[in-house]
Amino acid sequence: MDLKLEVLVIPVSDVDRAKAFYEQLGFRLDADFPVGDDFRVVQVTPPGSEASIILGKGVSTAAPGSVQGLHLVVTDIEAARAELLARGADVSDVWHDADGVFHHPGTTNRVSGPHPERASYGSFASFEDPDGNGWILQEVVTRAPGR
């Protein structure tokens, strides 16, 4: 059985501000359904992604800004960072984790610069949306077997 991730719900405080932010980053607007004063569904998709995010009003009980560790895979971490900066995102410098396996939450164990061997899955940069929902860019040039 295939189970494909389709949508993640991201809690935001201001739907129009969040929608504008993600569109400015190049996310495709798939839908904007205002269904009254208390319910609105906005769906956007990152460039090249098969999975989308939904933000809106009345779509989540989670606190705005509470979602962390959302990963966007890129093939060139430095080029992706530069493009997001040019589009107005406040993106961290590129970093890798001292343990070289994944990364710790927050800024614990971060080492400045890309992974020393530029190993796939080893270099990161991060940014937040206007509410503080946290995104991680992860460089993957060669996927691990079976992925």
PDB file of C-alpha atoms in Angstrom:
ATOM      1  CA  MET A   1       0.000   0.000   0.000  1.00  0.00           C
ATOM      2  CA  ASP A   2       1.322   3.443  -0.912  1.00  0.00           C
ATOM      3  CA  LEU A   3       0.811   6.202   1.649  1.00  0.00           C
ATOM      4  CA  LYS A   4       1.733   9.541   0.142  1.00  0.00           C
ATOM      5  CA  LEU A   5       1.965  12.698   2.182  1.00  0.00           C
ATOM      6  CA  GLU A   6      -0.444  15.159   0.574  1.00  0.00           C
ATOM      7  CA  VAL A   7      -0.959  18.136   2.897  1.00  0.00           C
ATOM      8  CA  LEU A   8       0.409  19.590   6.121  1.00  0.00           C
ATOM      9  CA  VAL A   9      -1.681  22.090   8.069  1.00  0.00           C
ATOM     10  CA  ILE A  10       0.286  25.120   9.245  1.00  0.00           C
ATOM     11  CA  PRO A  11      -1.314  27.285  11.973  1.00  0.00           C
ATOM     12  CA  VAL A  12      -1.125  31.022  11.271  1.00  0.00           C
ATOM     13  CA  SER A  13      -2.574  34.131  12.900  1.00  0.00           C
ATOM     14  CA  ASP A  14      -3.103  36.221   9.763  1.00  0.00           C
ATOM     15  CA  VAL A  15      -4.133  34.244   6.678  1.00  0.00           C
ATOM     16  CA  ASP A  16      -3.540  37.027   4.154  1.00  0.00           C
ATOM     17  CA  ARG A  17      -0.074  37.797   5.551  1.00  0.00           C
ATOM     18  CA  ALA A  18       0.900  34.095   5.501  1.00  0.00           C
ATOM     19  CA  LYS A  19      -0.521  33.610   2.002  1.00  0.00           C
ATOM     20  CA  ALA A  20       1.471  36.595   0.715  1.00  0.00           C
ATOM     21  CA  PHE A  21       4.649  35.335   2.410  1.00  0.00           C
ATOM     22  CA  TYR A  22       4.468  31.873   0.863  1.00  0.00           C
ATOM     23  CA  GLU A  23       3.531  33.219  -2.565  1.00  0.00           C
ATOM     24  CA  GLN A  24       6.486  35.633  -2.363  1.00  0.00           C
ATOM     25  CA  LEU A  25       8.739  32.609  -1.773  1.00  0.00           C
ATOM     26  CA  GLY A  26       7.427  31.052  -4.980  1.00  0.00           C
ATOM     27  CA  PHE A  27       4.882  28.629  -3.532  1.00  0.00           C
ATOM     28  CA  ARG A  28       2.037  28.000  -6.004  1.00  0.00           C
ATOM     29  CA  LEU A  29      -1.432  29.085  -4.873  1.00  0.00           C
ATOM     30  CA  ASP A  30      -3.677  26.046  -5.357  1.00  0.00           C
ATOM     31  CA  ALA A  31      -6.835  27.180  -3.591  1.00  0.00           C
ATOM     32  CA  ASP A  32      -8.314  29.953  -1.506  1.00  0.00           C
ATOM     33  CA  PHE A  33     -11.749  29.031  -0.183  1.00  0.00           C
ATOM     34  CA  PRO A  34     -13.343  31.563   2.145  1.00  0.00           C
ATOM     35  CA  VAL A  35     -16.334  29.754   3.650  1.00  0.00           C
ATOM     36  CA  GLY A  36     -17.478  32.475   6.037  1.00  0.00           C
ATOM     37  CA  ASP A  37     -16.024  34.604   8.793  1.00  0.00           C
ATOM     38  CA  ASP A  38     -14.695  31.647  10.806  1.00  0.00           C
ATOM     39  CA  PHE A  39     -13.437  29.255   8.130  1.00  0.00           C
ATOM     40  CA  ARG A  40     -11.016  29.777   5.243  1.00  0.00           C
ATOM     41  CA  VAL A  41      -8.762  27.255   3.534  1.00  0.00           C
ATOM     42  CA  VAL A  42      -5.687  28.379   1.600  1.00  0.00           C
ATOM     43  CA  GLN A  43      -3.534  25.705  -0.037  1.00  0.00           C
ATOM     44  CA  VAL A  44      -0.067  26.435  -1.421  1.00  0.00           C
ATOM     45  CA  THR A  45       2.596  24.113  -2.807  1.00  0.00           C
ATOM     46  CA  PRO A  46       6.366  24.596  -2.689  1.00  0.00           C
ATOM     47  CA  PRO A  47       8.006  24.665  -6.139  1.00  0.00           C
ATOM     48  CA  GLY A  48       8.598  21.120  -7.374  1.00  0.00           C
ATOM     49  CA  SER A  49       6.788  19.473  -4.461  1.00  0.00           C
ATOM     50  CA  GLU A  50       4.018  16.909  -4.615  1.00  0.00           C
ATOM     51  CA  ALA A  51       2.950  17.757  -1.049  1.00  0.00           C
ATOM     52  CA  SER A  52       1.214  21.021  -0.171  1.00  0.00           C
ATOM     53  CA  ILE A  53       0.492  23.060   2.926  1.00  0.00           C
ATOM     54  CA  ILE A  54      -2.835  24.380   4.105  1.00  0.00           C
ATOM     55  CA  LEU A  55      -3.099  27.522   6.154  1.00  0.00           C
ATOM     56  CA  GLY A  56      -6.247  29.316   7.006  1.00  0.00           C
ATOM     57  CA  LYS A  57      -8.769  30.255   9.611  1.00  0.00           C
ATOM     58  CA  GLY A  58     -10.514  27.536  11.571  1.00  0.00           C
ATOM     59  CA  VAL A  59      -8.347  24.765  10.076  1.00  0.00           C
ATOM     60  CA  SER A  60      -6.234  23.971  13.147  1.00  0.00           C
ATOM     61  CA  THR A  61      -6.404  24.138  16.915  1.00  0.00           C
ATOM     62  CA  ALA A  62      -2.615  24.449  17.135  1.00  0.00           C
ATOM     63  CA  ALA A  63      -1.109  27.774  18.165  1.00  0.00           C
ATOM     64  CA  PRO A  64       0.189  29.930  15.301  1.00  0.00           C
ATOM     65  CA  GLY A  65       3.919  29.399  14.899  1.00  0.00           C
ATOM     66  CA  SER A  66       3.958  26.084  16.760  1.00  0.00           C
ATOM     67  CA  VAL A  67       4.959  23.859  13.832  1.00  0.00           C
ATOM     68  CA  GLN A  68       8.720  23.282  13.675  1.00  0.00           C
ATOM     69  CA  GLY A  69      11.088  21.140  11.646  1.00  0.00           C
ATOM     70  CA  LEU A  70       9.313  21.252   8.285  1.00  0.00           C
ATOM     71  CA  HIS A  71      11.879  20.131   5.714  1.00  0.00           C
ATOM     72  CA  LEU A  72      12.244  21.336   2.150  1.00  0.00           C
ATOM     73  CA  VAL A  73      14.751  19.266   0.163  1.00  0.00           C
ATOM     74  CA  VAL A  74      16.992  21.134  -2.265  1.00  0.00           C
ATOM     75  CA  THR A  75      19.824  20.007  -4.530  1.00  0.00           C
ATOM     76  CA  ASP A  76      21.987  23.093  -3.923  1.00  0.00           C
ATOM     77  CA  ILE A  77      21.687  24.552  -0.422  1.00  0.00           C
ATOM     78  CA  GLU A  78      23.604  27.733  -1.225  1.00  0.00           C
ATOM     79  CA  ALA A  79      21.609  28.520  -4.380  1.00  0.00           C
ATOM     80  CA  ALA A  80      18.306  27.797  -2.613  1.00  0.00           C
ATOM     81  CA  ARG A  81      19.305  30.011   0.305  1.00  0.00           C
ATOM     82  CA  ALA A  82      20.278  32.840  -2.061  1.00  0.00           C
ATOM     83  CA  GLU A  83      16.978  32.618  -3.924  1.00  0.00           C
ATOM     84  CA  LEU A  84      14.910  32.618  -0.734  1.00  0.00           C
ATOM     85  CA  LEU A  85      16.883  35.607   0.570  1.00  0.00           C
ATOM     86  CA  ALA A  86      16.212  37.426  -2.709  1.00  0.00           C
ATOM     87  CA  ARG A  87      12.505  36.647  -2.274  1.00  0.00           C
ATOM     88  CA  GLY A  88      12.465  38.211   1.196  1.00  0.00           C
ATOM     89  CA  ALA A  89      12.916  35.275   3.582  1.00  0.00           C
ATOM     90  CA  ASP A  90      15.262  35.691   6.549  1.00  0.00           C
ATOM     91  CA  VAL A  91      17.290  32.520   5.980  1.00  0.00           C
ATOM     92  CA  SER A  92      20.060  31.420   8.327  1.00  0.00           C
ATOM     93  CA  ASP A  93      23.579  30.785   7.145  1.00  0.00           C
ATOM     94  CA  VAL A  94      24.246  27.237   5.916  1.00  0.00           C
ATOM     95  CA  TRP A  95      25.180  24.819   8.700  1.00  0.00           C
ATOM     96  CA  HIS A  96      25.667  21.149   9.454  1.00  0.00           C
ATOM     97  CA  ASP A  97      25.279  19.149  12.644  1.00  0.00           C
ATOM     98  CA  ALA A  98      28.436  18.222  14.549  1.00  0.00           C
ATOM     99  CA  ASP A  99      27.259  14.598  14.754  1.00  0.00           C
ATOM    100  CA  GLY A 100      26.712  14.469  10.979  1.00  0.00           C
ATOM    101  CA  VAL A 101      23.617  12.284  11.116  1.00  0.00           C
ATOM    102  CA  PHE A 102      20.629  14.641  11.180  1.00  0.00           C
ATOM    103  CA  HIS A 103      20.291  17.790  13.256  1.00  0.00           C
ATOM    104  CA  HIS A 104      19.315  18.669  16.783  1.00  0.00           C
ATOM    105  CA  PRO A 105      16.355  20.953  17.538  1.00  0.00           C
ATOM    106  CA  GLY A 106      17.006  24.659  17.756  1.00  0.00           C
ATOM    107  CA  THR A 107      20.610  25.695  17.272  1.00  0.00           C
ATOM    108  CA  THR A 108      22.193  22.973  19.416  1.00  0.00           C
ATOM    109  CA  ASN A 109      25.205  21.245  17.816  1.00  0.00           C
ATOM    110  CA  ARG A 110      25.258  23.483  14.730  1.00  0.00           C
ATOM    111  CA  VAL A 111      28.541  23.962  12.927  1.00  0.00           C
ATOM    112  CA  SER A 112      28.848  26.834  10.460  1.00  0.00           C
ATOM    113  CA  GLY A 113      29.085  25.921   6.783  1.00  0.00           C
ATOM    114  CA  PRO A 114      27.932  22.978   4.696  1.00  0.00           C
ATOM    115  CA  HIS A 115      28.768  19.382   5.587  1.00  0.00           C
ATOM    116  CA  PRO A 116      32.563  18.964   5.070  1.00  0.00           C
ATOM    117  CA  GLU A 117      32.077  16.333   2.340  1.00  0.00           C
ATOM    118  CA  ARG A 118      28.860  17.950   1.078  1.00  0.00           C
ATOM    119  CA  ALA A 119      27.205  14.625   1.914  1.00  0.00           C
ATOM    120  CA  SER A 120      23.556  14.340   0.928  1.00  0.00           C
ATOM    121  CA  TYR A 121      21.230  14.960   3.881  1.00  0.00           C
ATOM    122  CA  GLY A 122      24.039  16.740   5.755  1.00  0.00           C
ATOM    123  CA  SER A 123      23.769  20.494   5.024  1.00  0.00           C
ATOM    124  CA  PHE A 124      20.985  22.747   6.278  1.00  0.00           C
ATOM    125  CA  ALA A 125      19.669  26.289   6.464  1.00  0.00           C
ATOM    126  CA  SER A 126      16.552  27.475   8.237  1.00  0.00           C
ATOM    127  CA  PHE A 127      13.894  30.175   8.159  1.00  0.00           C
ATOM    128  CA  GLU A 128      10.534  30.970   9.713  1.00  0.00           C
ATOM    129  CA  ASP A 129       7.255  32.239   8.359  1.00  0.00           C
ATOM    130  CA  PRO A 130       5.789  35.453   9.863  1.00  0.00           C
ATOM    131  CA  ASP A 131       4.215  33.467  12.737  1.00  0.00           C
ATOM    132  CA  GLY A 132       7.386  31.542  13.581  1.00  0.00           C
ATOM    133  CA  ASN A 133       6.583  28.187  11.963  1.00  0.00           C
ATOM    134  CA  GLY A 134      10.037  26.736  11.359  1.00  0.00           C
ATOM    135  CA  TRP A 135      11.349  25.464   8.040  1.00  0.00           C
ATOM    136  CA  ILE A 136      14.606  23.624   7.341  1.00  0.00           C
ATOM    137  CA  LEU A 137      16.282  23.476   3.944  1.00  0.00           C
ATOM    138  CA  GLN A 138      18.124  20.178   3.587  1.00  0.00           C
ATOM    139  CA  GLU A 139      20.548  19.503   0.754  1.00  0.00           C
ATOM    140  CA  VAL A 140      20.034  16.142  -0.958  1.00  0.00           C
ATOM    141  CA  VAL A 141      22.021  15.555  -4.138  1.00  0.00           C
ATOM    142  CA  THR A 142      21.889  11.765  -4.165  1.00  0.00           C
ATOM    143  CA  ARG A 143      18.955  10.055  -2.460  1.00  0.00           C
ATOM    144  CA  ALA A 144      19.566   7.100  -0.196  1.00  0.00           C
ATOM    145  CA  PRO A 145      18.547   3.722  -1.713  1.00  0.00           C
ATOM    146  CA  GLY A 146      14.789   3.142  -1.686  1.00  0.00           C
ATOM    147  CA  ARG A 147      13.835   6.798  -1.368  1.00  0.00           C
TER     148      ARG A 147
END
